Structures are given as C-alpha cells and as structure tokens.
Amino acid sequence: MKTQSKKQHFFFFQLFVFFYPAFATFFIPFFLHGIYFKTDIVQNILLGILLFIFSNLFLSGKKISVLFLLFFIYLFSLIEIFYLITFRSYLTSSSLFIFFESNISEITSFTKGYFSITFCLIATGFIFLYSFFAILLYKNIIYFPNVNFKKRTNIVFKIIIFFGFILLIIPPLNKSFFPMVMLEAIQDYKLQMISYNNQKFNKTSDYFKNVTLKKDSISETYVLVIGESTTRNHMGLYNYYRNTTPLLHSISNELIVYNNVISPNTHTLTSLEKVLTLGTTDNLDLKYKGNLLQLFNQAGFTTYWISNQKPTGIWDNFITGIANSAHKVSFFNISDDKSPFDEIVLKTYKKVLKENKSKKLIVIHLMGSHLTYKDRYPNEYNWFKNQPKTKFDKEDAFKIINDYDNSVLYQDYIWFSIIQSLKNENHKSAALCLSDHGEEVYESIDFFGHTETKGTKSMYEIPFLLWLSDKKKDEKNNLVFDVNRRYCSEDLIYSMADLAGIHFTSFYSEKSILNANYLSSK
C-alpha cells in the first residue's frame, strides 16, 4: 500500500511538472490589471496534457528526451510570461519579428530597462522545479511510463495526441502556440528579406519616373533628423509642464511646430520602413519600390546618411539597407559597448555641410530617447531629479520619468545644434525634425516603453518641427504651413519631395502636409 501511495504521489508530481507552465500563465493575469484571458491559456493546458501522455507512451527509459522536451516547454513558457509581465499582453509573431531586427545592444538595453524582480522570482521557481524533477528522474524515484496503458487505450491516446497537435497548429490555437508563432515570424522575415535583397543597395529606383527639380543657381541643403522613442508629450515646446526643450524654445519663432502628427507604428522598423519609403499601412509592399534617398539621388542631390544607431540586427536590418542607398554612409554606433551619445554625429555633420556640393540631402538617425533612458545623456544633462507629475505613485515610475525627461533635454541640445549649424551656412536650406515613434512613460498606463499590442497615444504622438532658412522662405513656391493639419509620417516622402521642389510621375500632392491639395485621411 505504501508503494502504491508513493507511486501515486509521484504520478501527481509528474502531472504538476508538466502543467506548471499552464498554471503560471493561467494565474499571472489575475495579478496584472488590464489583462484578459485568451486562447493562450487553452493552448497551454492542451499542450501539457498532450506532452504528458506522449512522454508516458513513447519516452519510456529515455530520460534525456524527457528533460529535453520539458526544457523547451519551460523556456517557451518563460518567454511568454516575461512578455505578459513586461507588456501586459500576449506574445505575437510581430513581437518576435521586431526581435529579429534588433541587435545585441538593443536587446541588452531592453533587458536592463525591463528587469523585473517578479519575473526573476518566477524564473527561479521554474529552474528549481525543473532541477528537482531532473534529480528525481535520474535517481529513478520517478520514471516513465508512469501510467500503464493497455493496447486499446494506447490507440485511443495516440489518436488524442494526433488530433490534439492538429488543434495546436490550426486557428485559433496556432496564434498562441509558441513554435507556430516563431515559425510565422521567421517565414515573414525571410519573405521580406528575399524581396528586399533584390534592390536594397540600389542608388535609384525604376518606380520614380520623370523626376524633375525646380532649377536655380543657389546651393541648397535639406536635413532630415530622425529621433528615437521621443513623444511630443514630454517636450516643453509642446506645453509639457517641464521645460525639457529650452534651446528649441529660444528659436521657437523660427520653427514651424506641427501639433497633430503621429507615427504609423510604435517600433522603429515597422515605422521607418514606411516613413522612409513609399510603403504605407494599406500597401506595405510599396516599400520595396522606392525610398527617400533614391528619389533625391535621381533628382540630382548628393545624399548622406549619418547614424548613431547600430547598422545591423541579428540577421540584417531593413533600415541599414535604405541607408546604403545614400552616396555616403557614416555609422558611429558599431561596437558592442555602451552606445555613444548622439553628439558624436555633429562633427561629421558639420564637415558634410562644408562639402562643395550644390544639392545635398542629409539624413541623421539618432539614438534619441531609446531604452535605457539614463544611458542616452551625459551627466551634465541630469537636471530633473525631483518628483515628477504622474498618477502612478511609485519610486520606479519617478526614476524612469526623470531619466526620460533628461534624455529629451539632451535631444533638445542635439536638434538645436543641427539647426544652428545649418543656419550658419547661410544656404537655401531646411531642417525637418521628427521621431520614428513616441513612447509611453507612465502617462495613461502603468508602463514605460512602446509596444504594438497595447499602444497608447503617447506611443504614436511625435514631434514634427520644420525650420527654414531666410533664402528658403524667400523662394517662390506654393507651400502651405498649417501646423494644425492631422498627418501620419508614413507619407513623409511626399512632404520631403514638396519641400525640395521635386516632382515625379506618381507624386500624390494630397499626401504632402505642405501642399495646398493635402487631404487628411488619418
């Protein structure tokens, strides 16, 4: 009787080990405000049942196979739990796609930024349970098969396993089954890279036909500044209660400050693949047809790409491919060490301004306010230390908000310096400053960062500032400067073309925020 009771106890322990990931993902939403149950819970429970039966039927005496199988169950579950705790939403193929486009530095910053004691405790529980199970298995205290199936019963359970796995790989459960989510993300990534690799290094595009430029004898320079993770809601220039933009304020009478501009997405890749190309939310495939640099190349401009972002992701980076359409490319953030501060781009930028080229487009891609915020500015910009205004009354939120506001203060210096250097050249010129996307920093939800699965206004609302030189202002054109126009930055290529006086066959004037024919569709 004691042997039978002992065997029964270990049977229930084995059940618990296989169902522990399902239990964890089932109960975690209870402790996270705003999370609701989805098919992930059903999928996790079904997976636990199937793998427990599978182990008893087919893995008798195969200890390594059992532990190998259990390792991946626990690993996948921990990834899902990490995403649940961090973003208060469930993992998707889009989330993994963004991971593929990240680099080691970004992943390190992400890990530092979202370090969680809660997740560490949960992960410790997983490791302890797995290790304890492995010890008992190797000491033959527990073993497989633990259930004596009869031959007829074996057939029934094999059928259950077969149809159970069919359920996991078809809708709706496949949308939360980690191997299927991973496979979908990899397939999407490979398909996009195949299409992209066919033309990513071209300097011109066949799509741009009959490209014309208003001719004059005056040298002209256009600068596009792309910030990172900067929401306008934390900029003093946009009436934030802290003066995080004192330098831009000092030249506010020279700036055209647009009030209603949003980004198409909340991640760098998914946003800039539209902002810098012909691609749109409605027709993403157009991103392969042409990009901003190719258009300016064909209009007779010398194009430059100056970046403080990493040039590559884990496999490749679509934005780097766009950058290589420029005539001259400079990347400064090329080591695995801490990213340099954005002022590193200024020296090269000033040299480019001095180059004897009559028509120039300079794109400057900054680290901006990218996670981890405190790593984005030098110590002399650590101004904001007092308790900030927020409805989330906790020390972690206060620290993050202060770090973020200090990073915006430093960006104020960078953007101001770029404009001031351009102004000193006394050319016909213009500078357009915007961010790839915004950032949530404990404003509407208890969260900092950006995510497609739980987007907030601050993740989409971006600054959009235009500076014009006196010679550009004196130019005869039909540009309209209405700062209250609603606009999505995915149509930037048409606005930049209008700004520089470039026209081509497929130019849509209604998509340019500077055009009299502009139509707001957002």
XYZ file of C-alpha atoms in Angstrom:
522
model
C 0.000 0.000 0.000
C 2.845 2.381 0.834
C 4.494 1.670 -2.528
C 1.204 2.280 -4.297
C 0.651 5.517 -2.362
C 4.203 6.665 -3.078
C 3.782 5.891 -6.770
C 0.538 7.823 -6.795
C 2.178 10.826 -5.141
C 4.892 10.897 -7.802
C 2.285 10.480 -10.521
C 0.619 13.676 -9.332
C 4.011 15.352 -9.060
C 4.751 14.474 -12.693
C 1.380 15.877 -13.686
C 2.175 19.073 -11.797
C 5.573 19.427 -13.511
C 4.003 19.208 -16.962
C 1.112 21.503 -16.097
C 3.135 24.086 -14.168
C 3.674 26.357 -17.229
C -0.080 26.289 -17.895
C -0.803 27.097 -14.236
C 1.645 30.014 -14.322
C 0.198 31.617 -17.453
C -3.314 30.980 -16.105
C -2.810 32.754 -12.780
C -0.486 35.621 -13.814
C -3.303 37.616 -15.496
C -5.101 37.711 -12.125
C -2.285 39.896 -10.816
C -1.939 42.127 -13.871
C -4.503 44.876 -14.272
C -5.975 45.063 -17.757
C -5.026 41.563 -18.887
C -7.794 39.297 -20.074
C -7.759 35.584 -20.815
C -7.149 34.452 -24.362
C -6.630 31.185 -26.212
C -3.080 31.062 -24.794
C -4.498 29.505 -21.618
C -6.376 26.774 -23.522
C -3.320 26.117 -25.676
C -1.014 25.768 -22.644
C -3.360 23.350 -20.865
C -3.835 21.236 -24.012
C -0.082 21.174 -24.598
C 0.546 19.970 -21.039
C -1.964 17.123 -21.495
C -0.528 16.057 -24.851
C 3.109 16.086 -23.754
C 2.374 14.195 -20.548
C 0.591 11.444 -22.499
C 3.302 11.489 -25.177
C 6.071 11.057 -22.569
C 4.313 8.073 -20.997
C 3.621 6.416 -24.361
C 6.897 6.960 -26.189
C 9.659 8.061 -23.812
C 9.956 5.053 -21.515
C 13.531 4.982 -20.168
C 14.538 7.993 -22.291
C 15.457 10.404 -19.522
C 17.385 12.845 -21.702
C 14.488 13.052 -24.153
C 12.028 13.775 -21.345
C 14.247 16.516 -19.907
C 14.918 17.969 -23.366
C 11.180 18.132 -24.073
C 10.429 19.670 -20.678
C 13.233 22.222 -21.100
C 11.608 23.714 -24.190
C 8.162 23.729 -22.581
C 9.579 25.720 -19.660
C 11.664 28.012 -21.901
C 8.726 28.900 -24.162
C 6.523 29.468 -21.129
C 9.075 31.797 -19.508
C 9.323 33.864 -22.701
C 5.543 34.185 -22.755
C 5.423 35.067 -19.037
C 8.156 37.682 -19.476
C 6.105 39.306 -22.232
C 2.958 39.137 -20.102
C 4.648 40.833 -17.142
C 6.523 43.423 -19.217
C 3.895 44.459 -21.762
C 0.715 43.169 -20.092
C -0.241 41.449 -23.308
C 0.323 38.136 -25.051
C 3.241 37.298 -27.317
C 2.681 37.563 -31.087
C 4.674 36.840 -34.247
C 5.035 40.626 -34.722
C 6.828 40.815 -31.358
C 9.339 38.191 -32.478
C 9.766 39.877 -35.869
C 10.895 43.044 -34.064
C 13.345 40.906 -32.068
C 14.881 39.572 -35.306
C 15.527 43.155 -36.431
C 17.198 44.099 -33.128
C 20.900 43.980 -32.348
C 22.796 42.866 -29.257
C 22.995 46.399 -27.858
C 19.234 46.922 -28.229
C 18.490 43.565 -26.612
C 20.834 44.437 -23.730
C 19.131 47.809 -23.248
C 15.739 46.117 -23.432
C 16.749 43.594 -20.764
C 18.152 46.304 -18.484
C 15.139 48.527 -18.958
C 12.611 45.823 -18.159
C 14.478 43.954 -15.430
C 11.815 42.646 -13.067
C 12.111 41.126 -9.604
C 8.743 39.451 -10.190
C 9.975 37.699 -13.318
C 13.239 36.677 -11.614
C 11.263 35.021 -8.802
C 9.036 33.201 -11.294
C 12.052 32.094 -13.335
C 13.744 30.853 -10.144
C 10.649 28.758 -9.406
C 10.803 27.251 -12.888
C 14.505 26.437 -12.566
C 14.064 24.902 -9.106
C 11.134 22.726 -10.189
C 12.909 21.590 -13.356
C 16.116 20.773 -11.455
C 14.239 18.870 -8.723
C 12.375 16.858 -11.360
C 15.657 16.040 -13.161
C 17.246 14.777 -9.921
C 14.276 12.529 -9.120
C 14.216 11.225 -12.687
C 17.903 10.323 -12.708
C 17.665 8.652 -9.298
C 14.800 6.525 -10.666
C 12.459 7.831 -7.979
C 10.132 8.826 -10.791
C 10.054 7.228 -14.198
C 8.181 6.944 -17.488
C 5.850 5.289 -18.236
C 4.087 6.073 -15.008
C 0.739 5.082 -16.471
C 0.118 1.518 -17.607
C -1.842 1.929 -20.819
C -3.497 -1.118 -22.318
C -3.129 -1.754 -26.035
C -6.619 -0.487 -26.858
C -6.107 2.508 -24.625
C -2.775 3.188 -26.371
C -4.560 3.558 -29.698
C -7.087 5.957 -28.189
C -4.375 8.113 -26.652
C -2.341 8.108 -29.877
C -5.417 9.412 -31.670
C -5.844 12.060 -28.938
C -2.214 13.117 -29.360
C -2.558 13.284 -33.156
C -5.716 15.375 -33.176
C -4.513 17.419 -30.216
C -1.445 18.557 -32.137
C -3.616 19.246 -35.177
C -5.652 21.607 -32.968
C -2.440 23.360 -31.881
C -1.338 24.137 -35.445
C -4.659 25.423 -36.810
C -6.649 28.550 -35.856
C -7.292 29.805 -33.293
C -4.777 27.975 -31.065
C -1.900 28.308 -33.562
C -1.849 32.070 -32.893
C -0.573 31.388 -29.361
C 1.326 28.099 -29.858
C 4.938 29.261 -29.478
C 6.534 27.056 -32.194
C 3.875 28.239 -34.670
C 4.289 31.863 -33.590
C 8.052 31.536 -34.051
C 7.667 29.817 -37.425
C 5.283 32.510 -38.676
C 7.696 35.267 -37.593
C 10.662 33.555 -39.307
C 8.702 32.966 -42.523
C 7.513 36.578 -42.636
C 11.047 37.790 -42.019
C 12.567 35.550 -44.718
C 9.956 36.566 -47.301
C 10.538 40.252 -46.625
C 14.310 39.858 -46.774
C 14.125 37.960 -50.096
C 12.088 40.783 -51.639
C 14.262 43.415 -50.072
C 17.634 41.901 -51.025
C 16.817 42.276 -54.709
C 17.172 46.057 -54.572
C 18.338 47.261 -51.199
C 21.689 48.658 -52.313
C 20.442 50.409 -55.458
C 21.001 54.151 -55.659
C 17.982 54.641 -57.906
C 14.533 53.118 -58.394
C 12.614 52.345 -61.574
C 9.447 53.426 -59.781
C 10.449 57.099 -59.816
C 9.810 58.257 -63.394
C 10.157 61.708 -64.897
C 11.842 63.109 -61.805
C 12.177 66.864 -62.087
C 13.614 69.533 -59.787
C 12.971 73.260 -59.792
C 16.283 74.566 -61.103
C 18.161 77.538 -59.687
C 21.794 78.503 -59.194
C 21.659 78.643 -55.394
C 23.132 75.823 -53.322
C 20.509 74.091 -51.218
C 20.646 71.656 -48.314
C 17.876 69.637 -46.709
C 18.370 67.906 -43.376
C 16.075 65.193 -42.041
C 16.594 64.436 -38.354
C 15.091 61.156 -37.127
C 14.846 60.896 -33.367
C 14.138 57.705 -31.444
C 11.302 56.985 -28.991
C 10.526 60.678 -28.473
C 6.938 61.564 -27.671
C 5.952 65.193 -28.066
C 4.035 64.883 -24.779
C 7.318 65.226 -22.847
C 8.590 68.249 -24.751
C 8.296 71.745 -23.281
C 7.841 73.017 -26.842
C 4.540 71.099 -26.837
C 3.414 72.531 -23.478
C 4.828 69.798 -21.240
C 4.948 71.184 -17.699
C 8.737 70.780 -17.544
C 10.948 72.889 -19.793
C 12.687 69.963 -21.463
C 13.373 71.987 -24.643
C 14.929 75.313 -23.562
C 17.138 75.696 -26.653
C 14.369 74.964 -29.144
C 12.199 77.375 -27.170
C 14.819 80.068 -27.728
C 14.297 79.789 -31.510
C 10.590 78.935 -31.402
C 9.822 81.990 -33.550
C 11.902 80.357 -36.318
C 10.215 76.949 -36.048
C 7.046 75.620 -37.590
C 5.768 73.288 -34.878
C 3.131 70.809 -36.067
C 0.625 69.751 -33.425
C -1.151 66.701 -34.847
C 1.435 64.349 -36.310
C 1.533 60.629 -35.491
C 3.794 57.741 -36.451
C 2.346 54.740 -38.327
C 3.675 52.250 -35.775
C 5.250 52.047 -32.331
C 8.535 50.322 -33.310
C 11.478 51.670 -35.286
C 11.477 49.058 -38.063
C 7.733 48.942 -38.667
C 7.564 52.735 -38.598
C 10.628 53.747 -40.636
C 10.019 51.117 -43.316
C 7.026 53.340 -44.184
C 8.358 56.782 -43.208
C 11.430 56.471 -45.437
C 9.831 54.592 -48.336
C 6.701 54.519 -50.465
C 5.258 51.826 -48.188
C 2.043 52.505 -46.299
C -0.110 50.691 -43.791
C -2.573 49.907 -46.583
C 0.085 48.834 -49.092
C 3.277 47.773 -47.338
C 4.761 46.107 -50.444
C 5.391 49.567 -51.889
C 8.346 49.862 -49.509
C 10.330 47.761 -51.997
C 9.513 50.128 -54.876
C 11.469 53.147 -53.737
C 12.813 55.168 -50.832
C 13.512 58.791 -49.992
C 17.249 58.606 -50.715
C 16.714 57.063 -54.149
C 14.264 59.826 -55.055
C 16.703 62.578 -54.074
C 19.531 60.769 -55.880
C 17.503 60.810 -59.078
C 16.737 64.497 -58.588
C 20.465 65.276 -58.654
C 21.164 65.539 -54.924
C 24.210 64.161 -53.146
C 22.774 62.103 -50.295
C 24.277 61.380 -46.883
C 23.267 59.027 -44.068
C 24.779 59.807 -40.651
C 23.708 57.412 -37.912
C 24.261 56.748 -34.234
C 22.106 53.617 -34.472
C 23.553 50.136 -34.834
C 23.964 49.250 -38.537
C 22.744 45.646 -38.283
C 20.279 43.438 -36.473
C 20.585 39.736 -35.615
C 20.284 38.792 -39.293
C 20.026 42.067 -41.174
C 18.341 45.401 -40.844
C 15.963 46.899 -43.365
C 16.832 50.436 -42.275
C 20.530 49.784 -42.964
C 19.594 48.751 -46.493
C 17.755 52.026 -47.002
C 20.798 53.864 -45.634
C 23.010 52.197 -48.227
C 21.042 53.939 -50.947
C 22.854 57.123 -49.875
C 26.021 58.211 -51.676
C 27.906 58.490 -48.393
C 27.126 56.489 -45.238
C 28.542 57.014 -41.734
C 27.736 54.722 -38.791
C 29.187 55.543 -35.382
C 27.498 53.006 -33.104
C 29.480 49.979 -34.262
C 30.823 48.321 -31.101
C 29.088 46.099 -28.554
C 29.901 48.583 -25.801
C 27.543 51.242 -24.495
C 26.205 53.389 -27.346
C 27.959 56.762 -27.729
C 25.986 59.917 -27.074
C 24.297 61.496 -30.077
C 26.689 64.441 -30.191
C 29.132 62.082 -31.906
C 27.324 62.743 -35.210
C 27.810 66.527 -35.074
C 31.426 66.656 -36.219
C 30.768 64.630 -39.373
C 27.558 66.558 -40.000
C 29.414 69.882 -39.916
C 32.019 68.518 -42.356
C 29.276 67.415 -44.735
C 27.737 70.895 -44.604
C 31.088 72.290 -45.802
C 31.378 69.913 -48.757
C 31.244 71.624 -52.119
C 28.042 70.051 -53.416
C 25.267 72.212 -54.801
C 22.370 69.946 -53.760
C 22.516 67.933 -50.538
C 20.148 65.740 -48.551
C 21.468 64.781 -45.098
C 19.609 62.187 -43.036
C 20.669 61.985 -39.379
C 19.444 58.952 -37.421
C 19.838 59.393 -33.654
C 19.633 57.132 -30.603
C 17.376 59.772 -29.071
C 15.449 58.509 -26.049
C 15.925 54.820 -26.716
C 15.932 52.474 -23.743
C 17.759 52.592 -21.371
C 16.933 56.311 -20.964
C 19.662 57.076 -18.435
C 22.272 55.850 -20.949
C 21.223 58.431 -23.555
C 22.631 61.592 -21.982
C 25.863 62.729 -20.256
C 25.884 63.613 -16.553
C 25.592 67.361 -17.152
C 22.088 66.802 -18.501
C 20.890 65.081 -15.353
C 18.715 68.074 -14.440
C 15.385 66.599 -13.456
C 15.633 64.876 -10.078
C 12.550 65.983 -8.155
C 9.297 64.030 -8.025
C 7.543 64.296 -11.405
C 3.807 64.560 -12.025
C 2.217 61.158 -12.591
C -0.842 59.268 -11.419
C 1.358 56.245 -10.698
C 2.736 56.962 -7.246
C 5.834 54.784 -7.004
C 9.578 55.355 -6.905
C 10.276 53.280 -10.040
C 7.971 55.496 -12.089
C 9.551 58.684 -10.692
C 13.042 57.483 -11.631
C 12.063 56.396 -15.152
C 10.204 59.660 -15.882
C 13.163 61.748 -14.712
C 15.587 59.702 -16.822
C 13.335 60.063 -19.847
C 12.893 63.816 -19.415
C 16.660 64.223 -19.112
C 17.095 62.314 -22.381
C 14.619 64.706 -24.047
C 16.574 67.650 -22.631
C 19.720 66.262 -24.263
C 17.869 65.782 -27.560
C 16.902 69.446 -27.368
C 20.617 70.260 -27.456
C 21.258 67.895 -30.388
C 18.340 69.124 -32.517
C 19.191 72.759 -31.751
C 22.859 72.193 -32.691
C 21.875 70.605 -36.010
C 19.601 73.525 -36.892
C 22.128 76.135 -35.721
C 24.945 74.635 -37.808
C 22.696 74.629 -40.860
C 21.687 78.221 -40.193
C 25.350 79.295 -40.025
C 25.953 78.069 -43.582
C 23.558 80.706 -44.952
C 22.330 78.414 -47.751
C 18.876 77.894 -49.077
C 18.058 75.154 -46.615
C 15.529 73.453 -44.389
C 15.638 71.033 -41.467
C 12.806 68.692 -40.564
C 12.983 67.004 -37.140
C 10.701 64.161 -36.106
C 10.806 60.872 -34.198
C 10.372 57.350 -35.525
C 7.640 56.787 -32.921
C 6.638 58.001 -29.477
C 6.919 56.481 -26.017
C 4.632 55.732 -23.099
C 6.232 56.916 -19.847
C 3.683 56.352 -17.082
C 1.102 58.715 -18.563
C -2.041 56.754 -19.360
C -0.952 53.272 -18.236
C 1.402 51.792 -15.645
C 4.144 51.144 -18.198
C 7.145 52.661 -19.939
C 8.286 51.876 -23.461
C 6.408 51.051 -26.645
C 4.509 48.023 -27.900
C 2.186 47.350 -30.817
C -0.031 45.075 -28.725
C -1.021 47.752 -26.205
C -0.488 51.059 -27.937
C -1.267 54.381 -26.247
C -1.489 57.914 -27.636
C 1.994 58.771 -26.381
C 3.468 55.871 -28.359
C 2.160 57.422 -31.592
C 2.217 61.179 -30.973
C 5.531 62.518 -32.225
C 7.211 65.922 -32.589
C 7.330 67.358 -36.109
C 9.398 70.545 -36.400
C 10.315 72.412 -39.561
C 12.998 75.100 -39.790
C 13.511 77.187 -42.958
C 16.421 79.463 -43.801
C 15.712 83.026 -44.954
C 16.661 82.089 -48.518
C 14.222 79.174 -48.421
C 11.494 81.451 -47.073
C 12.152 83.882 -49.943
C 11.777 81.123 -52.519
C 8.731 81.335 -54.759
C 6.677 78.215 -54.126
C 3.165 77.161 -53.271
C 3.948 75.516 -49.938
C 1.362 75.730 -47.180
C 2.347 75.726 -43.499
C -0.700 74.751 -41.455
C 0.512 73.473 -38.071
C -2.891 72.032 -37.149
C -3.143 69.600 -40.038
C -3.602 65.972 -38.982
C -0.821 63.922 -40.532
C 0.807 60.497 -40.414
C 4.556 60.398 -41.003
C 4.255 57.352 -43.284
C 3.615 59.894 -46.094
C 6.849 61.775 -45.396
C 8.384 61.042 -48.819
C 5.771 63.281 -50.485
C 6.261 66.112 -47.981
C 10.058 65.987 -48.364
C 9.667 65.995 -52.161
C 7.397 69.047 -51.936
C 9.822 70.784 -49.596
C 12.711 70.330 -52.048
C 10.632 71.081 -55.169
C 10.918 67.524 -56.521
C 8.171 66.077 -58.669
C 7.737 62.679 -60.296
C 5.013 60.812 -62.162
C 3.461 59.081 -59.141
C 3.648 62.091 -56.838
C 0.470 62.415 -54.739
C 0.098 66.042 -53.715
C -2.751 65.158 -51.346
C -0.269 63.187 -49.202
C 2.063 66.138 -48.584
C 1.391 68.145 -45.426
C 2.939 71.158 -47.222
C 0.687 71.004 -50.265
C -2.464 73.051 -50.911
C -4.139 69.829 -52.110
C -3.440 67.941 -48.877
C -6.200 65.625 -47.677
C -6.160 64.314 -44.112
C -7.006 60.603 -44.079
C -5.909 59.744 -40.548
